[in-house]
Coordinates of C-alpha atoms in Angstrom, one line a residue:
M1 CA -70.8 6.3 -59.4
N2 CA -72.5 5.0 -55.9
K3 CA -75.6 3.1 -55.5
I4 CA -78.6 3.0 -53.7
L5 CA -80.8 -0.1 -53.2
I6 CA -84.5 1.1 -53.5
L7 CA -86.5 -1.8 -52.2
G8 CA -90.1 -1.8 -53.9
A9 CA -91.1 -0.4 -57.5
G10 CA -94.4 0.5 -56.8
L11 CA -96.2 4.0 -57.1
M12 CA -95.2 5.4 -53.2
Q13 CA -91.6 4.3 -54.0
K14 CA -91.6 6.5 -57.5
P15 CA -90.7 9.8 -55.1
A16 CA -87.4 7.9 -53.5
I17 CA -86.6 6.8 -57.3
L18 CA -86.4 10.5 -58.2
A19 CA -84.7 11.3 -55.2
A20 CA -81.9 9.0 -54.8
Q21 CA -81.4 10.0 -59.1
H22 CA -81.4 13.6 -58.4
L23 CA -79.1 13.1 -55.2
G24 CA -76.4 11.7 -57.5
F25 CA -76.9 7.8 -57.0
K26 CA -77.6 5.2 -59.5
A27 CA -81.0 3.8 -58.2
I28 CA -80.7 0.2 -57.7
V29 CA -84.5 -1.0 -57.5
V30 CA -86.0 -4.5 -56.7
D31 CA -89.3 -6.0 -56.5
A32 CA -91.3 -9.4 -57.1
N33 CA -93.3 -8.1 -60.1
K34 CA -91.3 -7.3 -63.3
N35 CA -94.1 -5.5 -64.6
A36 CA -95.0 -3.0 -61.7
V37 CA -95.5 0.9 -62.5
A38 CA -91.4 2.3 -61.4
V39 CA -89.7 -0.1 -63.4
P40 CA -88.7 1.8 -65.9
L41 CA -87.8 4.9 -63.5
A42 CA -84.8 2.2 -62.1
D43 CA -81.1 2.8 -63.2
E44 CA -81.0 -1.4 -62.4
F45 CA -83.9 -4.0 -62.1
Y46 CA -83.6 -7.1 -60.0
P47 CA -87.3 -9.2 -59.7
V48 CA -86.1 -10.0 -56.4
D49 CA -89.1 -11.1 -53.5
L50 CA -89.0 -8.2 -51.1
K51 CA -89.7 -11.2 -48.5
D52 CA -86.6 -12.9 -49.2
R53 CA -84.0 -10.9 -46.8
E54 CA -81.0 -13.6 -48.0
S55 CA -81.1 -12.6 -51.8
L56 CA -81.5 -9.5 -50.9
L57 CA -78.6 -9.8 -49.1
E58 CA -77.1 -12.2 -52.0
L59 CA -77.3 -8.9 -54.3
A60 CA -76.8 -6.5 -52.5
K61 CA -73.1 -8.0 -52.1
K62 CA -72.8 -8.4 -55.9
L63 CA -73.6 -4.4 -56.0
N64 CA -71.1 -3.5 -53.5
K65 CA -68.1 -5.3 -54.6
K66 CA -66.6 -2.3 -55.1
G67 CA -67.4 -0.3 -51.7
D68 CA -70.0 2.2 -53.7
L69 CA -73.7 0.6 -52.1
K70 CA -74.0 3.4 -49.8
G71 CA -77.7 2.2 -48.3
V72 CA -80.8 0.5 -47.9
F73 CA -84.3 2.3 -48.9
T74 CA -88.0 1.7 -48.9
A75 CA -91.6 3.7 -48.4
G76 CA -94.8 2.5 -48.1
T77 CA -93.8 -1.3 -48.2
D78 CA -94.1 -3.7 -45.1
F79 CA -90.7 -4.2 -45.6
S80 CA -88.4 -2.2 -43.4
A81 CA -87.0 -5.3 -41.9
S82 CA -85.6 -6.2 -45.5
V83 CA -84.1 -2.9 -45.8
S84 CA -83.1 -3.3 -41.7
F85 CA -81.3 -6.9 -42.6
V86 CA -79.4 -6.1 -45.8
A87 CA -77.6 -3.1 -44.4
E88 CA -77.1 -4.6 -40.8
N89 CA -75.1 -6.9 -42.6
L90 CA -73.2 -4.6 -44.5
G91 CA -72.3 -1.9 -41.8
L92 CA -75.1 0.6 -43.7
P93 CA -77.2 2.8 -41.6
A94 CA -80.8 1.9 -41.1
H95 CA -82.8 1.3 -38.1
S96 CA -81.5 -2.2 -36.0
F97 CA -83.0 -5.1 -37.3
E98 CA -84.7 -6.3 -34.4
S99 CA -86.0 -3.2 -33.6
A100 CA -87.6 -3.4 -37.9
L101 CA -89.1 -6.6 -36.8
N102 CA -91.2 -5.3 -33.4
A103 CA -92.1 -2.2 -36.2
S104 CA -92.8 -5.0 -38.4
D105 CA -94.7 -7.3 -36.2
K106 CA -98.1 -5.8 -34.9
A107 CA -97.7 -8.5 -31.9
R108 CA -93.6 -7.9 -31.4
M109 CA -95.3 -4.4 -31.4
R110 CA -97.6 -4.6 -29.0
A111 CA -95.6 -6.5 -26.1
C112 CA -92.7 -3.9 -26.6
F113 CA -95.2 -1.4 -26.4
E114 CA -97.0 -3.2 -23.0
K115 CA -93.6 -4.1 -21.5
A116 CA -93.0 0.4 -21.7
R117 CA -96.5 0.7 -20.5
V118 CA -96.8 3.1 -23.4
P119 CA -100.7 3.5 -24.5
S120 CA -102.1 0.7 -26.8
P121 CA -104.9 -1.4 -27.4
K122 CA -104.8 -4.8 -24.9
F123 CA -104.4 -7.7 -27.6
Q124 CA -104.5 -11.5 -27.8
E125 CA -102.6 -13.1 -30.9
L126 CA -104.0 -15.9 -32.4
D127 CA -103.1 -18.0 -35.5
E128 CA -104.6 -21.4 -37.3
S129 CA -105.1 -23.6 -34.2
F130 CA -107.9 -20.8 -33.4
L131 CA -109.3 -21.5 -36.7
H132 CA -109.4 -25.5 -35.6
Q133 CA -110.8 -24.6 -32.2
A134 CA -113.8 -22.2 -33.8
T135 CA -114.4 -25.2 -36.2
A136 CA -114.7 -28.0 -33.4
T137 CA -117.6 -25.8 -31.6
E138 CA -119.3 -24.9 -34.6
N139 CA -119.5 -28.6 -35.3
K140 CA -120.2 -29.4 -31.7
T141 CA -117.5 -31.6 -31.1
D142 CA -116.7 -32.4 -27.5
T143 CA -112.3 -31.8 -26.8
N144 CA -110.8 -28.9 -25.3
E145 CA -110.4 -26.9 -28.1
K146 CA -114.3 -26.6 -28.3
I147 CA -114.2 -25.0 -24.8
I148 CA -111.3 -22.9 -25.6
C149 CA -112.7 -21.0 -28.0
A150 CA -116.3 -21.3 -26.7
N151 CA -115.1 -19.1 -23.2
L152 CA -113.2 -16.6 -25.5
C153 CA -115.9 -16.3 -27.3
K154 CA -118.4 -15.6 -24.1
S155 CA -115.8 -13.4 -22.3
V156 CA -115.4 -11.1 -25.5
D157 CA -116.3 -7.2 -24.3
Y158 CA -117.1 -6.1 -28.0
P159 CA -116.8 -4.3 -30.6
K160 CA -113.0 -5.6 -30.9
V161 CA -110.5 -5.1 -33.8
V162 CA -108.5 -7.8 -35.6
K163 CA -105.8 -7.4 -38.3
P164 CA -103.0 -9.6 -39.4
C165 CA -99.7 -9.4 -37.5
D166 CA -97.7 -8.4 -40.9
N167 CA -99.8 -6.8 -43.4
M168 CA -100.1 -3.1 -44.9
G169 CA -102.7 -1.4 -46.6
G170 CA -105.7 -2.4 -44.2
R171 CA -106.4 -6.1 -45.9
G172 CA -107.5 -8.2 -43.4
C173 CA -108.7 -5.2 -40.6
R174 CA -111.8 -5.2 -39.5
L175 CA -113.9 -4.5 -36.4
I176 CA -115.5 -7.4 -35.1
R177 CA -119.2 -6.4 -33.2
T178 CA -120.9 -9.2 -31.7
E179 CA -119.5 -13.2 -31.6
G180 CA -121.2 -14.1 -34.7
E181 CA -118.5 -11.8 -36.8
L182 CA -115.7 -12.9 -34.6
T183 CA -114.9 -16.3 -36.9
P184 CA -115.1 -15.2 -40.2
A185 CA -113.2 -12.2 -39.6
V186 CA -110.2 -13.5 -37.7
T187 CA -110.2 -16.4 -40.8
H188 CA -109.4 -13.3 -43.0
A189 CA -106.9 -11.8 -41.1
I190 CA -105.1 -15.3 -40.8
E191 CA -105.8 -15.8 -44.3
N192 CA -104.2 -11.8 -45.0
S193 CA -100.7 -12.5 -42.6
R194 CA -97.9 -14.2 -44.0
T195 CA -96.9 -15.9 -41.2
H196 CA -100.5 -17.0 -40.5
R197 CA -101.1 -14.4 -37.7
A198 CA -103.6 -12.3 -36.3
I199 CA -103.6 -9.9 -33.3
F200 CA -107.0 -9.7 -31.4
E201 CA -107.4 -6.4 -29.6
D202 CA -109.6 -3.2 -28.0
Y203 CA -111.0 -0.9 -30.0
M204 CA -110.0 2.2 -29.8
E205 CA -112.4 5.0 -30.8
G206 CA -111.4 8.3 -31.4
A207 CA -110.0 10.5 -33.4
E208 CA -107.3 9.4 -35.9
F209 CA -104.2 10.9 -37.0
S210 CA -101.1 9.9 -38.9
I211 CA -97.5 11.2 -38.3
D212 CA -94.2 10.8 -40.3
S213 CA -91.2 11.6 -38.5
V214 CA -86.9 11.4 -39.1
V215 CA -85.1 10.1 -36.3
Y216 CA -82.0 11.4 -36.0
N217 CA -79.1 11.5 -33.3
G218 CA -80.9 11.2 -30.4
T219 CA -83.7 13.7 -32.0
L220 CA -87.0 13.3 -33.5
T221 CA -88.6 15.7 -36.3
I222 CA -92.4 15.6 -36.9
T223 CA -92.6 15.7 -41.1
G224 CA -95.9 15.7 -41.7
F225 CA -99.0 15.2 -38.6
A226 CA -102.8 14.1 -40.6
D227 CA -105.9 14.1 -39.9
R228 CA -107.1 10.4 -40.9
H229 CA -110.6 10.2 -42.3
I230 CA -111.5 6.8 -41.5
F231 CA -115.2 5.0 -42.7
Y232 CA -117.7 2.1 -43.4
P233 CA -117.3 -0.1 -40.2
P234 CA -117.2 -3.1 -39.8
Y235 CA -114.0 -2.2 -42.1
F236 CA -111.3 0.7 -42.0
I237 CA -111.6 2.3 -45.2
E238 CA -109.4 6.0 -45.3
M239 CA -111.8 7.7 -47.9
G240 CA -108.1 10.4 -47.6
H241 CA -106.5 12.5 -44.7
S242 CA -105.6 16.3 -44.6
L243 CA -102.3 17.9 -43.6
P244 CA -101.6 19.7 -41.6
S245 CA -104.1 18.4 -39.1
K246 CA -107.2 20.4 -37.3
C247 CA -106.0 19.0 -34.2
E248 CA -105.5 21.7 -31.1
P249 CA -101.9 21.8 -30.4
K250 CA -102.4 20.2 -26.0
I251 CA -103.8 17.7 -28.0
K252 CA -101.2 17.1 -31.1
N253 CA -98.7 17.8 -28.3
E254 CA -99.8 14.7 -26.2
L255 CA -99.5 12.6 -29.0
I256 CA -96.3 13.4 -30.3
A257 CA -95.0 12.7 -26.8
T258 CA -96.7 8.7 -26.4
F259 CA -95.8 9.0 -30.2
A260 CA -92.2 9.5 -28.6
L261 CA -92.3 7.2 -26.6
G262 CA -93.4 3.9 -28.4
I263 CA -90.1 4.6 -30.9
K264 CA -88.4 4.6 -28.1
A265 CA -90.0 0.9 -26.8
L266 CA -89.3 0.1 -30.4
G267 CA -85.6 0.2 -30.1
L268 CA -85.8 2.5 -33.4
T269 CA -82.5 5.2 -33.8
C270 CA -81.8 5.4 -36.8
G271 CA -84.1 6.6 -40.1
V272 CA -88.1 7.4 -40.4
A273 CA -90.8 6.2 -38.0
K274 CA -94.5 6.4 -39.1
A275 CA -97.4 5.8 -36.8
D276 CA -101.1 5.6 -36.8
I277 CA -102.9 6.9 -33.5
K278 CA -106.1 7.9 -31.8
Y279 CA -106.9 10.1 -29.5
T280 CA -109.5 8.6 -26.6
K281 CA -110.8 9.1 -23.7
N282 CA -108.2 7.7 -22.0
G283 CA -105.6 10.1 -24.0
P284 CA -103.3 8.8 -27.1
M285 CA -102.8 5.2 -27.8
I286 CA -100.4 3.7 -30.8
G287 CA -102.5 1.8 -33.6
E288 CA -98.9 0.5 -35.1
I289 CA -95.5 2.7 -35.9
A290 CA -94.0 1.4 -39.2
A291 CA -89.8 1.9 -39.5
R292 CA -90.5 3.1 -42.8
L293 CA -92.0 6.7 -44.5
S294 CA -96.1 6.2 -44.6
G295 CA -97.9 4.9 -48.2
G296 CA -101.1 6.1 -48.9
Y297 CA -99.4 9.8 -50.2
M298 CA -98.8 11.2 -47.7
S299 CA -94.6 11.1 -47.5
G300 CA -94.0 12.0 -50.7
W301 CA -97.3 13.9 -52.0
T302 CA -99.1 15.6 -49.6
F303 CA -96.6 16.6 -47.4
P304 CA -93.9 18.0 -50.1
Y305 CA -96.5 20.1 -50.8
A306 CA -97.6 21.5 -48.0
S307 CA -94.0 22.4 -46.4
G308 CA -91.8 22.6 -49.5
M309 CA -89.3 19.7 -48.0
N310 CA -88.7 16.7 -49.9
L311 CA -89.1 14.6 -47.1
T312 CA -87.9 11.1 -49.1
E313 CA -84.7 12.9 -50.1
E314 CA -84.1 13.9 -46.4
A315 CA -84.5 10.3 -45.6
L316 CA -82.4 8.6 -47.9
K317 CA -79.2 11.6 -47.1
I318 CA -79.6 9.4 -43.8
A319 CA -79.8 5.9 -45.4
V320 CA -76.9 6.8 -47.0
G321 CA -74.5 8.8 -44.0
K322 CA -75.1 12.1 -45.3
E323 CA -76.3 14.7 -42.5
P324 CA -80.1 15.6 -43.2
D325 CA -78.9 19.4 -43.7
Y326 CA -82.3 20.4 -45.6
L327 CA -84.5 19.2 -42.6
L328 CA -81.7 20.9 -39.7
S329 CA -81.9 24.1 -41.1
N330 CA -85.7 24.0 -41.3
R331 CA -87.0 22.7 -38.9
V332 CA -88.7 24.1 -35.1
S333 CA -88.3 22.9 -31.8
L334 CA -91.4 21.5 -29.6
P335 CA -92.3 21.3 -26.3
W336 CA -92.6 18.1 -24.1
Q337 CA -96.3 17.8 -23.0
P338 CA -97.4 14.1 -22.1
H339 CA -100.8 12.9 -21.5
E340 CA -102.1 11.9 -17.6
S341 CA -101.2 8.8 -18.5
V342 CA -97.6 8.7 -19.3
K343 CA -96.1 11.5 -17.5
G344 CA -93.6 11.1 -15.0
K345 CA -91.9 8.9 -18.6
A346 CA -88.3 10.5 -19.7
Q347 CA -88.4 12.6 -22.3
P348 CA -86.0 10.0 -24.8
F349 CA -85.7 12.5 -27.7
E350 CA -85.4 15.9 -28.4
L351 CA -88.4 17.0 -30.6
Y352 CA -88.6 18.9 -33.5
E353 CA -90.9 19.6 -36.5
I354 CA -91.0 20.9 -39.7
T355 CA -94.2 23.5 -40.5
N356 CA -96.4 24.3 -43.5
T357 CA -97.5 26.8 -45.4
L358 CA -99.9 25.5 -47.7
V359 CA -102.7 23.0 -47.1
S360 CA -102.6 19.8 -48.6
A361 CA -106.3 17.4 -49.0
E362 CA -105.6 13.6 -50.4
R363 CA -109.3 12.5 -51.1
A364 CA -110.1 8.6 -52.4
W365 CA -113.4 7.7 -55.0
L366 CA -114.6 4.4 -55.2
S367 CA -117.2 2.2 -56.3
I368 CA -119.9 0.1 -56.0
P369 CA -119.3 -3.7 -57.6
G370 CA -119.2 -4.1 -61.1
I371 CA -116.8 -4.1 -64.2
V372 CA -116.1 -0.6 -65.2
A373 CA -117.7 -0.2 -69.0
K374 CA -116.3 4.1 -69.2
I375 CA -114.9 6.6 -67.1
Y376 CA -115.7 10.3 -67.1
G377 CA -114.1 13.5 -65.8
L378 CA -110.2 12.0 -64.9
D379 CA -108.6 15.0 -67.6
E380 CA -111.4 17.8 -66.1
V381 CA -110.3 17.3 -63.2
K382 CA -107.0 18.1 -63.3
Q383 CA -108.6 21.9 -64.4
I384 CA -109.6 22.3 -61.6
Y385 CA -107.9 25.1 -59.0
G386 CA -106.0 23.4 -56.5
V387 CA -106.1 19.6 -57.8
R388 CA -102.0 18.9 -58.0
D389 CA -102.4 15.2 -59.1
V390 CA -104.7 12.6 -60.5
L391 CA -104.1 9.5 -59.7
P392 CA -106.4 6.2 -60.9
R393 CA -106.0 3.1 -60.1
A394 CA -109.4 1.4 -61.4
K395 CA -109.6 1.4 -65.0
E396 CA -111.9 0.5 -67.6
G397 CA -112.9 -3.1 -67.9
D398 CA -111.1 -3.7 -64.1
K399 CA -113.3 -5.7 -61.6
V400 CA -114.7 -3.0 -59.1
D401 CA -115.7 -3.5 -55.8
F402 CA -117.1 -1.4 -52.6
P403 CA -113.9 -1.4 -50.9
R404 CA -112.5 -3.8 -47.6
N405 CA -109.0 -2.3 -47.6
N406 CA -106.9 0.4 -48.7
V407 CA -106.0 -0.7 -52.0
E408 CA -109.1 -1.4 -53.2
K409 CA -110.0 2.1 -53.7
C410 CA -110.8 3.3 -57.7
G411 CA -108.3 6.2 -57.3
N412 CA -107.1 9.2 -55.2
I413 CA -107.1 13.3 -55.6
I414 CA -104.7 15.6 -54.4
A415 CA -105.1 19.1 -53.7
V416 CA -102.9 22.1 -52.3
G417 CA -104.5 25.5 -50.9
I418 CA -103.7 28.2 -49.0
N419 CA -105.7 26.6 -46.4
H420 CA -108.1 24.1 -45.4
E421 CA -111.5 25.2 -46.7
Q422 CA -110.0 25.7 -50.1
A423 CA -107.8 22.2 -49.9
Y424 CA -110.8 20.5 -49.2
K425 CA -113.2 22.0 -51.7
S426 CA -111.1 21.4 -54.6
A427 CA -110.5 17.8 -53.5
E428 CA -114.1 16.6 -53.3
E429 CA -115.5 19.1 -56.4
A430 CA -112.5 16.5 -58.1
V431 CA -113.8 13.2 -56.8
S432 CA -117.3 14.3 -56.9
S433 CA -117.2 14.3 -60.5
I434 CA -115.2 11.6 -61.1
T435 CA -117.8 8.9 -62.7
L436 CA -118.1 4.4 -63.1
R437 CA -119.6 3.7 -65.7
L438 CA -120.5 -0.3 -65.0
E439 CA -121.3 -2.3 -67.3
P440 CA -124.7 -3.7 -67.4
N441 CA -126.4 -7.2 -67.3
N442 CA -123.9 -8.3 -64.0
A443 CA -125.1 -10.6 -60.5
E444 CA -122.8 -8.2 -58.1
T445 CA -124.2 -5.2 -59.0
E446 CA -127.1 -6.4 -58.9
K447 CA -126.7 -7.7 -55.6
F448 CA -125.9 -4.3 -53.9
L449 CA -128.5 -2.9 -55.4
S450 CA -131.0 -5.5 -54.4
G451 CA -129.4 -4.2 -50.7
S452 CA -128.4 -7.6 -49.2
C453 CA -125.4 -7.8 -47.4
E454 CA -123.3 -10.9 -46.1
I455 CA -124.2 -12.4 -42.4
D456 CA -121.6 -11.0 -40.6
E457 CA -121.6 -7.8 -42.4
E458 CA -125.0 -6.1 -41.2
G459 CA -125.5 -2.7 -42.8
F460 CA -121.9 -2.9 -45.4
P461 CA -121.2 -1.8 -48.0
P462 CA -123.5 1.4 -46.8
S463 CA -126.3 3.3 -49.6
A464 CA -124.8 6.0 -52.3
F465 CA -127.2 7.9 -49.4
T466 CA -127.9 8.0 -45.8
F467 CA -131.1 9.1 -46.0
A468 CA -131.7 5.8 -47.7
P469 CA -132.9 2.9 -45.7
K470 CA -130.9 -0.7 -45.3
N471 CA -133.1 -2.1 -47.8
A472 CA -133.3 0.3 -50.8
N473 CA -137.1 -1.3 -51.6
S474 CA -138.6 0.1 -49.0
L475 CA -138.3 3.1 -50.8
T476 CA -142.0 4.2 -51.4
V477 CA -142.4 6.1 -54.7
G478 CA -146.2 6.0 -56.3
E479 CA -146.6 2.6 -57.8
G480 CA -147.1 3.5 -61.8
T481 CA -144.5 6.7 -61.4
K482 CA -142.1 6.4 -64.6
I483 CA -139.5 9.1 -66.0
P484 CA -140.8 9.7 -69.8
E485 CA -138.3 8.9 -72.6
N486 CA -135.4 11.4 -72.5
A487 CA -136.9 13.0 -70.1
K488 CA -134.3 15.2 -67.3
T489 CA -134.5 13.3 -64.6
I490 CA -133.9 15.9 -61.9
D491 CA -137.3 17.9 -63.1
F492 CA -139.0 14.4 -61.6
L493 CA -137.1 14.3 -58.3
P494 CA -139.7 13.1 -55.8
E495 CA -141.1 15.3 -53.0
T496 CA -139.7 13.8 -50.2
L497 CA -136.6 14.5 -51.8
I498 CA -136.3 18.2 -52.8
P499 CA -135.2 19.5 -49.8
L500 CA -132.3 17.0 -49.4
A501 CA -131.1 17.6 -52.4
D502 CA -128.1 20.5 -52.2
S503 CA -127.4 18.8 -48.6
L504 CA -127.4 14.8 -48.9
K505 CA -123.9 13.8 -50.1
D506 CA -122.7 10.3 -51.1
W507 CA -119.4 8.6 -51.1
N508 CA -117.5 10.8 -53.0
H509 CA -119.0 14.2 -52.0
R510 CA -121.6 13.8 -54.8
T511 CA -124.7 16.2 -53.6
L512 CA -128.2 14.7 -55.1
R513 CA -128.7 17.1 -57.4
K514 CA -125.2 16.8 -58.7
T515 CA -126.0 12.9 -59.3
L516 CA -129.2 13.9 -61.0
E517 CA -127.4 16.2 -62.9
Q518 CA -124.6 14.5 -63.9
F519 CA -127.2 11.8 -65.2
D520 CA -128.9 14.1 -67.3
A521 CA -125.9 14.5 -68.6
L522 CA -124.4 11.6 -69.2
C523 CA -127.8 9.6 -70.5
P524 CA -129.6 12.4 -72.8
T525 CA -131.4 9.9 -74.0
H526 CA -132.6 6.8 -72.3
A527 CA -136.2 4.3 -72.5
E528 CA -138.6 4.9 -70.2
L529 CA -138.2 4.3 -66.0
D530 CA -139.6 2.7 -63.6
G531 CA -139.3 5.8 -60.7
K532 CA -139.5 3.4 -58.0
T533 CA -136.6 1.2 -59.8
F534 CA -134.6 4.1 -60.9
W535 CA -135.1 6.3 -57.3
Q536 CA -134.2 3.0 -55.5
A537 CA -131.3 2.6 -57.3
V538 CA -130.1 6.2 -57.2
L539 CA -130.9 6.5 -53.2
R540 CA -128.4 3.2 -53.1
G541 CA -126.1 2.9 -55.8
G542 CA -125.8 6.8 -56.8
I543 CA -124.9 8.0 -60.3
Q544 CA -123.6 3.9 -60.8
G545 CA -126.5 3.0 -60.0
A546 CA -128.8 6.1 -62.0
L547 CA -127.0 4.8 -64.8
Y548 CA -127.5 0.8 -64.9
V549 CA -131.0 0.8 -64.2
A550 CA -131.0 3.4 -67.7
D551 CA -128.6 1.1 -69.4
N552 CA -130.6 -2.1 -68.3
Q553 CA -133.3 -0.8 -69.5
S554 CA -132.0 0.6 -73.1

């Protein structure tokens, strides 16, 4: 039986393993983690570090002794360069290794865009020497390093963004708003880089989008164009995406044209490409382009639901030298409509798109810091109309935190509807119905509910309800106010909050009224509650804060 080598055995690679088997191939899966969730699905599994290209190539050569290894593939990982390295050495279809490196290293990527005059942020590459300079400055040592670092800091026009050169999921990526945030942010980014390097770049303000595509025989087919929902500065936490986008056609076509020019600049020619891209006051600007299918449930879940096309299968066909026949038969032509900033540049590809007949909405849920004692609602939300997937990350006994990257969220819901309103409503109703109850007497939970934050994280984490002031302790509730034992808390809602009960929503789309109704259902018997403490906890920590206070008093 012919084989496909699939890099990665996580949830994001599950569609690739199943697609390979559906196409009649043996799925040979590699991952450094022998306990990864998709390992049991593999026809054969080998524990190999995906960074170790030479070991991957050695394994691929052994698998190919009879010439029956037909392709190498990944989705939702950082290792498209490893795919191209193996494929190029074995003469298998893929983007060139050089172009995959361009799409894997953000400093190389920015340099390619700059050379080709493709809109992307101005940037500077930083490495550990910057941290030595920063330390010299802080220690006020009289060195040239001190002068270099001080001049860099003082010449900066904030806000800026720092991110590792070679990581994904938002790890180590954050907004820098002041000089005081610079060194801690760069330190964190470099710590999250495999090569200990980061890029320091201009902040792009504007609506953000994700684009998936297939690059094949001189054509570019858009296979997913989604709105990204990003929150909680100084971090960039994607609380979901919606597909198809609500973006107006003119702006969408300008974004696609810029994306096409970016793909050309990187040299990607055979396979897939995905972009994170913004529409700013100056037009489209590329955040990044990767030589792989997207993670975040887009390529393997939300796009197939909305379009009816198994994108992973079509991409796998290209990887094994077959024609992506379903994609070619179902795509429609797109016009070349570039923004003024790139007008005059030659059109690099014929443009096409796969259209959608339904709307997919992916939404995440999150938690305040603590230890999960109990989770409610996971089974019940599966019955909500339109919900297709309930994908928890956190489980009972896990340590959780307010996310600083996209892998620290507690789970995801995917819902489908005939229009945006229906899909959004189903997804958000499901998210708002899941509750993580935390263990009492936890220092991290106490710290969060007190409203304290790190000196370089001013305003983060935010309160559950934006009505709440920065310091929850300043909420005015009458001294001596009590909520009687076993009483329904919704009956004691402070007068100032009554008009906001149905309009205020927390991070998980839960209204203030629903918060109290859930508390009363989950905690029907409770000790007498101090009103001021309780309402401060509700406004700061939502349902989790309310339950935590009650459990502590019990």
